[in-house]
Coordinates of C-alpha atoms in Angstrom, one line a residue:
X4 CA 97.0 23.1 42.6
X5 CA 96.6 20.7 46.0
X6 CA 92.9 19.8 44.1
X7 CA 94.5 18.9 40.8
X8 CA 97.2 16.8 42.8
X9 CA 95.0 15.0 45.3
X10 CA 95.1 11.6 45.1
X11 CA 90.8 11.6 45.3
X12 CA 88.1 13.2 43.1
X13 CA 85.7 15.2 45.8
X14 CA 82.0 15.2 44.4
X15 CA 79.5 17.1 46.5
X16 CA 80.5 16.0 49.8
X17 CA 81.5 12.7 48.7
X18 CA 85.3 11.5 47.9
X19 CA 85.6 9.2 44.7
X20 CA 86.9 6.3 45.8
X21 CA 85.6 6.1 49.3
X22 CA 84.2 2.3 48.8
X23 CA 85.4 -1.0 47.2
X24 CA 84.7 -1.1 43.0
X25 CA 83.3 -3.6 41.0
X26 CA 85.0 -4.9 38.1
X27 CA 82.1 -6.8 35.7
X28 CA 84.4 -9.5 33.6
X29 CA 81.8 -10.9 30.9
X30 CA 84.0 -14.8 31.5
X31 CA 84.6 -17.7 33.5
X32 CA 87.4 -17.9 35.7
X33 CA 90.5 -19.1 34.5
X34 CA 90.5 -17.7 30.5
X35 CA 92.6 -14.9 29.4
X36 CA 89.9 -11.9 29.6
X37 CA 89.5 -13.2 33.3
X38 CA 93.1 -13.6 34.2
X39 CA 93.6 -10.4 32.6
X40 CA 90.9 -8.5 34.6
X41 CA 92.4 -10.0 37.6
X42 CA 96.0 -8.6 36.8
X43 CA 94.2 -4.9 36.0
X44 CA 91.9 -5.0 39.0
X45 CA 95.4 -5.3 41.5
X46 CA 97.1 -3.2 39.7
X47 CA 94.0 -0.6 40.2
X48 CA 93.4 -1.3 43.8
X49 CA 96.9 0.0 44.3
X50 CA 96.6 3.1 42.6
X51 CA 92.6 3.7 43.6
X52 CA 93.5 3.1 47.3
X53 CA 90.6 1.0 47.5
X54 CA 89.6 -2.9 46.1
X55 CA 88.9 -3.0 42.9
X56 CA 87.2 -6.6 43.6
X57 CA 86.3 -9.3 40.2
X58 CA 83.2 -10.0 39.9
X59 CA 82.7 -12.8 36.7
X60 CA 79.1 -12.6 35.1
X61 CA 79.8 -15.4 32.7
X62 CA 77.0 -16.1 29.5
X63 CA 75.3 -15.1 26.1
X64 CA 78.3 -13.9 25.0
X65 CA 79.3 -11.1 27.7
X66 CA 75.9 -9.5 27.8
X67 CA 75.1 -10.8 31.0
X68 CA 78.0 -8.8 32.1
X69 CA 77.2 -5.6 30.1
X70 CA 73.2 -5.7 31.2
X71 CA 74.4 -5.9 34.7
X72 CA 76.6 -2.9 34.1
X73 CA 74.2 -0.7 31.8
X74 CA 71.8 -0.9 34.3
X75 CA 74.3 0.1 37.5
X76 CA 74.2 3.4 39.4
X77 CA 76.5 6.0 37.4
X78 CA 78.7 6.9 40.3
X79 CA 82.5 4.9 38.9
X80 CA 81.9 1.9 41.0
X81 CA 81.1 -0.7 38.8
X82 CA 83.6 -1.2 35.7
X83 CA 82.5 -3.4 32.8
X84 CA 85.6 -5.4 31.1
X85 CA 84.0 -4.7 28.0
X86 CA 85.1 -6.3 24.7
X87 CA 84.8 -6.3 21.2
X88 CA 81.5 -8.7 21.5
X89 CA 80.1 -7.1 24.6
X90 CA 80.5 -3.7 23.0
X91 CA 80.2 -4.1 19.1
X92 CA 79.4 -7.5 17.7
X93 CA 76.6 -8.6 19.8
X94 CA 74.4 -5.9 18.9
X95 CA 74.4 -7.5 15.2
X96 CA 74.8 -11.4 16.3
X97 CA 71.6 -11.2 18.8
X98 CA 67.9 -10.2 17.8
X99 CA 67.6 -8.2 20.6
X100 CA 69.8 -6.8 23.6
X101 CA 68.5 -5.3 26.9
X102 CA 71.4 -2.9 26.8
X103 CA 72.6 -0.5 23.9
X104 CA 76.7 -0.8 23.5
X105 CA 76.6 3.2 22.2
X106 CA 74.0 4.6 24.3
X107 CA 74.4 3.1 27.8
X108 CA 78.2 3.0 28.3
X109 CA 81.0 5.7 28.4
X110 CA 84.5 4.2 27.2
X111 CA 87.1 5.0 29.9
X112 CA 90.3 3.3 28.4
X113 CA 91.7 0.3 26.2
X114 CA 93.1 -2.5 27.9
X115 CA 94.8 -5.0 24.8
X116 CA 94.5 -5.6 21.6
X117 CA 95.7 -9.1 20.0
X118 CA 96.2 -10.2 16.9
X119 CA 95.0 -13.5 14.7
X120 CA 97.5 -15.5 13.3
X121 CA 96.4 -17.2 10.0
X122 CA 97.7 -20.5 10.3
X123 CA 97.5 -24.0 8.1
X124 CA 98.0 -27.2 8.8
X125 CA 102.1 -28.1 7.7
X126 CA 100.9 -30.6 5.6
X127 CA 99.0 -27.9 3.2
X128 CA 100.5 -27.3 0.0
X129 CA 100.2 -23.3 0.4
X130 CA 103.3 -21.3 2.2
X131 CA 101.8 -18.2 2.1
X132 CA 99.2 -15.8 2.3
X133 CA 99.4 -15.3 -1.8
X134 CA 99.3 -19.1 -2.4
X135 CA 96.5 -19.6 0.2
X136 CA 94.6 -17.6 -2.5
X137 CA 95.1 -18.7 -5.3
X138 CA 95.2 -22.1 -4.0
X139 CA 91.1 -21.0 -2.4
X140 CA 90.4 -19.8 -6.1
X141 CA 91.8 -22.6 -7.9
X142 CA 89.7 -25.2 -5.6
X143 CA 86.3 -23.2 -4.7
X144 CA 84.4 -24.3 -1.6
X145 CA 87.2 -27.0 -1.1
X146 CA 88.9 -25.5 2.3
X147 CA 87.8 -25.4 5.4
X148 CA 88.7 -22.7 8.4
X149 CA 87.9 -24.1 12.3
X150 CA 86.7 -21.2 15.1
X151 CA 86.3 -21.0 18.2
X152 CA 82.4 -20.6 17.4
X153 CA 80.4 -18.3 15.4
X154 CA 80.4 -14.8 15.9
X155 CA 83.3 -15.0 17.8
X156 CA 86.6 -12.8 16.3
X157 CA 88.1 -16.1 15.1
X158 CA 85.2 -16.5 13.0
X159 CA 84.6 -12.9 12.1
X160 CA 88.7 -12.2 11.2
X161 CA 88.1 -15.0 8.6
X162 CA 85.3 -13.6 6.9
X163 CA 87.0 -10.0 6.6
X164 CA 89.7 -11.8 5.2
X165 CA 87.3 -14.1 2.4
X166 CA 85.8 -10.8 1.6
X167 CA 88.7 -8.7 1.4
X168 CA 90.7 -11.6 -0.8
X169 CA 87.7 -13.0 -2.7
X170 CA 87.3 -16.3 -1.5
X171 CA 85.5 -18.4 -0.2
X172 CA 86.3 -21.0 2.9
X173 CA 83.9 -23.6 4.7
X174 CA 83.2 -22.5 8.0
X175 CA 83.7 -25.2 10.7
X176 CA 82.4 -23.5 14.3
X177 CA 83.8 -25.4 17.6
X178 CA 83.0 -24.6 21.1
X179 CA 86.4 -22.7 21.3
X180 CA 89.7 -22.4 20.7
X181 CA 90.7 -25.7 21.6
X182 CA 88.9 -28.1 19.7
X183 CA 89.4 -26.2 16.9
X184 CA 93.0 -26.3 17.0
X185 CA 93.5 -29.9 17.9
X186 CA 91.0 -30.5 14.7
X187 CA 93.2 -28.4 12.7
X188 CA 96.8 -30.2 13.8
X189 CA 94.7 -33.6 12.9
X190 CA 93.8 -32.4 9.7
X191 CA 90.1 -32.2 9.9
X192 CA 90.2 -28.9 8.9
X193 CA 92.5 -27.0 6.8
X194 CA 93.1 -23.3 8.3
X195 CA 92.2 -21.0 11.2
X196 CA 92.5 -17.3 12.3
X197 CA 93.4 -17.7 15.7
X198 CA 95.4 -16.5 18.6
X199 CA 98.7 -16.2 19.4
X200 CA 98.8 -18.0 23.2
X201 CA 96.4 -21.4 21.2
X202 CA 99.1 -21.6 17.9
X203 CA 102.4 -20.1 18.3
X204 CA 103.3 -23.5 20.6
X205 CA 102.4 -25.5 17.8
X206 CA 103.9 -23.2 14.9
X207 CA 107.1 -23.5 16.8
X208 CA 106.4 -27.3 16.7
X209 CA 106.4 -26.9 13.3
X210 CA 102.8 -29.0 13.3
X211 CA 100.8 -25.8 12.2
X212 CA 102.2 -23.6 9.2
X213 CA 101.6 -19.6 10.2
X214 CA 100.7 -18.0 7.2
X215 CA 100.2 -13.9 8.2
X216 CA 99.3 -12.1 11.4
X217 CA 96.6 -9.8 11.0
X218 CA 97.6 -7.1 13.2
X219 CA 99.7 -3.7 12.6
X220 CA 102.7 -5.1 13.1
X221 CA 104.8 -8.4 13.6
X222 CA 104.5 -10.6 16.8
X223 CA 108.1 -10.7 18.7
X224 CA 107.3 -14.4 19.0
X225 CA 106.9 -14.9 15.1
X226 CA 109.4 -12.2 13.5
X227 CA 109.5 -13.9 10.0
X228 CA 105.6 -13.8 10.0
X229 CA 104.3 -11.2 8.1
X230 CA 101.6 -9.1 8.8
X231 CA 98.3 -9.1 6.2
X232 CA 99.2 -5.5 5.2
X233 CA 102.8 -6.7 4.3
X234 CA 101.4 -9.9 2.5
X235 CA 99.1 -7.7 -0.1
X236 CA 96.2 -7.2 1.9
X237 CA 96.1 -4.2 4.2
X238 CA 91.9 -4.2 4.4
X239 CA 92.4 -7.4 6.1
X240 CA 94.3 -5.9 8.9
X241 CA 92.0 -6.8 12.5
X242 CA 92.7 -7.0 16.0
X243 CA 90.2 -8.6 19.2
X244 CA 90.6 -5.7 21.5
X245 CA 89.3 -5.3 25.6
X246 CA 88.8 -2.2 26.8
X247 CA 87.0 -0.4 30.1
X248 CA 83.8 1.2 29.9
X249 CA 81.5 2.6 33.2
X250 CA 77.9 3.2 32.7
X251 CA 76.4 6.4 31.3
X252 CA 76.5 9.4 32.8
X253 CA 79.1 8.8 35.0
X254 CA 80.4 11.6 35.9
X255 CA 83.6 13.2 33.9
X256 CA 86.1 13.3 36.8
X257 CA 85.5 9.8 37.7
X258 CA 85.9 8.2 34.3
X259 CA 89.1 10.8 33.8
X260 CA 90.6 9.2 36.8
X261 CA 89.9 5.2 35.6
X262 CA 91.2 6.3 32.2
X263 CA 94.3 8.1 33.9
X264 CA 95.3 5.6 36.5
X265 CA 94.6 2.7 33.8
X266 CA 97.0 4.4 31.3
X267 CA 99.8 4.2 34.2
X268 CA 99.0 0.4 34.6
X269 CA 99.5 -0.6 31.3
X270 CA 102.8 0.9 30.6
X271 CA 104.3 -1.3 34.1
X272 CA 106.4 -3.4 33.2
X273 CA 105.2 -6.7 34.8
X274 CA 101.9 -5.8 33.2
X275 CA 103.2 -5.4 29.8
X276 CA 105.0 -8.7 30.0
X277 CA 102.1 -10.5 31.3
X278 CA 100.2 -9.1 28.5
X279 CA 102.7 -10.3 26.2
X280 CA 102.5 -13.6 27.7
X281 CA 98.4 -13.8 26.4
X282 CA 99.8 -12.9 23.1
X283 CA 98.7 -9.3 23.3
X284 CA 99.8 -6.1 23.0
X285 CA 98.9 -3.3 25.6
X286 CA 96.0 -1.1 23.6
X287 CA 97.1 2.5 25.2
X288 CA 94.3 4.7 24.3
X289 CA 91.4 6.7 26.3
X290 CA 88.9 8.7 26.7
X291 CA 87.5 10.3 22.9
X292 CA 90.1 8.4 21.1
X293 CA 88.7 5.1 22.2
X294 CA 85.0 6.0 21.8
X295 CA 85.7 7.0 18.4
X296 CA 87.7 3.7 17.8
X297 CA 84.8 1.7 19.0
X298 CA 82.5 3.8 16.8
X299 CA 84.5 3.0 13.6
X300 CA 84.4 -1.0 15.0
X301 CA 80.9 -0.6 14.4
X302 CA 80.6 0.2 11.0
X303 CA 83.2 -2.4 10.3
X304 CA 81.9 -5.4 11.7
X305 CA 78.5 -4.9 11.0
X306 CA 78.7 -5.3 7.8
X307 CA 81.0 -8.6 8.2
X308 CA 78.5 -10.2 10.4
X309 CA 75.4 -9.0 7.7
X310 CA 77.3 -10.6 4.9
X311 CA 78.3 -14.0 7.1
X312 CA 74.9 -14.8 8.4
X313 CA 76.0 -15.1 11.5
X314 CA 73.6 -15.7 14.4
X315 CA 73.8 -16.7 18.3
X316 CA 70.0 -16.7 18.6

């Protein structure tokens, strides 16, 4: 029972932590996935007993990050901040990769999961999700949606949704979130599938018109909003997700500690609000569960990505 209690794995002669961790974050400094990783890494040094220390490996679209951590030593000291590009949509959106997402990874836990929010400019006729539609099959090739760039969820969400509601939109990449948005409140452009923490200021502004969110279930910050599945169109339901992943073959007691202890972080409180505050929700699942999660993202996006065209290459 004292084994099963300790607050340390013991492997061979070794004791899991016994050195500082590196957390991989495939960003910049500054953005959400960073500021996020930053919160998670504290919160992990704390209950590791040892530095969980950021390391950013910013470029091509997190697979700087995830090459660095496919190719680490398996022992549970470096962590990739994986996410759904670094582990799913990348493998479709590039010719090649020097890393597989399924073969050189183990998923330890999910960190968040956010939702789009389909949004118009106020000035557009449509007030809904319904009347977007028909308005989109009344006036073929006439809208135009902005994203944060192609291949990124922004763009992606959207094309689930055309194919799911049988329309067709203009794509209009940016180089991220905001320039698409300040195009969108100018009129440039007509809609956009984007996140919470870049619209909900200007929905509550009433300069942008939010149409549907296209997670499970309503955003406390926009309770008359309904959700896609609630609007008529439950296939369209999609969420940007982050989760942990350590390199293959790591061995099972160390990535059953990282999912364990990361489970406990996300249900504090200060982390839960903080998560809220980047217009997520705290994503609590582990181990199989996630892997086969991230499996089924696979199938899903692959064929969104085939039928869009999209390339980063």
């Amino acid at each position: 029972m004292a084994s099963v209690l300790a607050p340390a794995i013991a492997l061979g002669q070794q004791v899991y932590p016994s050195k500082p961790i590196q957390f991989v974050i495939p960003g910049a400094p500054g953005g959400i996935t960073d500021q996020l990783g930053r919160l998670i890494a504290d919160r992990l040094s704390g209950a590791l007993g040892q530095r969980v220390i950021v390391d950013n490996k910013a470029g091509a679209g997190g697979n700087l990050a995830a090459e660095f951590v496919a190719r680490a030593a398996p022992d549970g000291y470096t962590i990739l901040m994986g996410t759904q590009g670094t582990q799913v949509a990348n493998q479709y959106l590039y010719s090649s990769l020097k890393f597989d997402p399924a073969k050189d990874f183990v998923p330890a836990h999910a960190l968040i999961s956010i939702s789009s929010v389909v949004v118009a400019n106020a000035n557009q006729p449509y007030r809904s999700l319904k009347e977007l539609v028909d308005y989109a099959k009344q006036h073929p090739g006439k809208l135009t949606f902005a994203s944060a760039g192609n291949g990124t969820s922004t763009h992606l969400v959207a094309e689930l949704f055309q194919k799911v509601a049988g329309v067709k939109f203009v794509h209009v990449p940016y180089k991220g979130s905001a320039p698409a948005i300040s195009d969108l409140l100018g009129g440039q452009v007509d809609l956009a599938f984007d996140f919470p923490v870049t619209t909900v200021p200007h929905i509550n502004a009433g300069k942008l018109r939010a149409l549907a969110v296209t997670g499970p279930a309503r955003l406390a910050d926009l309770p008359d909003v309904p959700t896609t599945t609630e609007a008529g169109y439950p296939e369209a339901q999609a969420v940007a997700w982050i989760g942990m992943f350590l390199p293959a073959g790591t061995p099972a007691p160390i990535v059953d500690r990282i999912q364990r202890e990361t489970a406990r972080v996300l249900a504090e409180p200060a982390v839960v609000e903080a998560v809220a505050r980047f217009g997520g929700t705290p994503f609590n699942q582990g181990g199989a569960a996630f892997g086969t999660f991230v499996q089924s993202e696979h199938a899903r996006w692959k064929a969104i990505i085939e039928q869009s065209g999209a390339r980063l290459d």
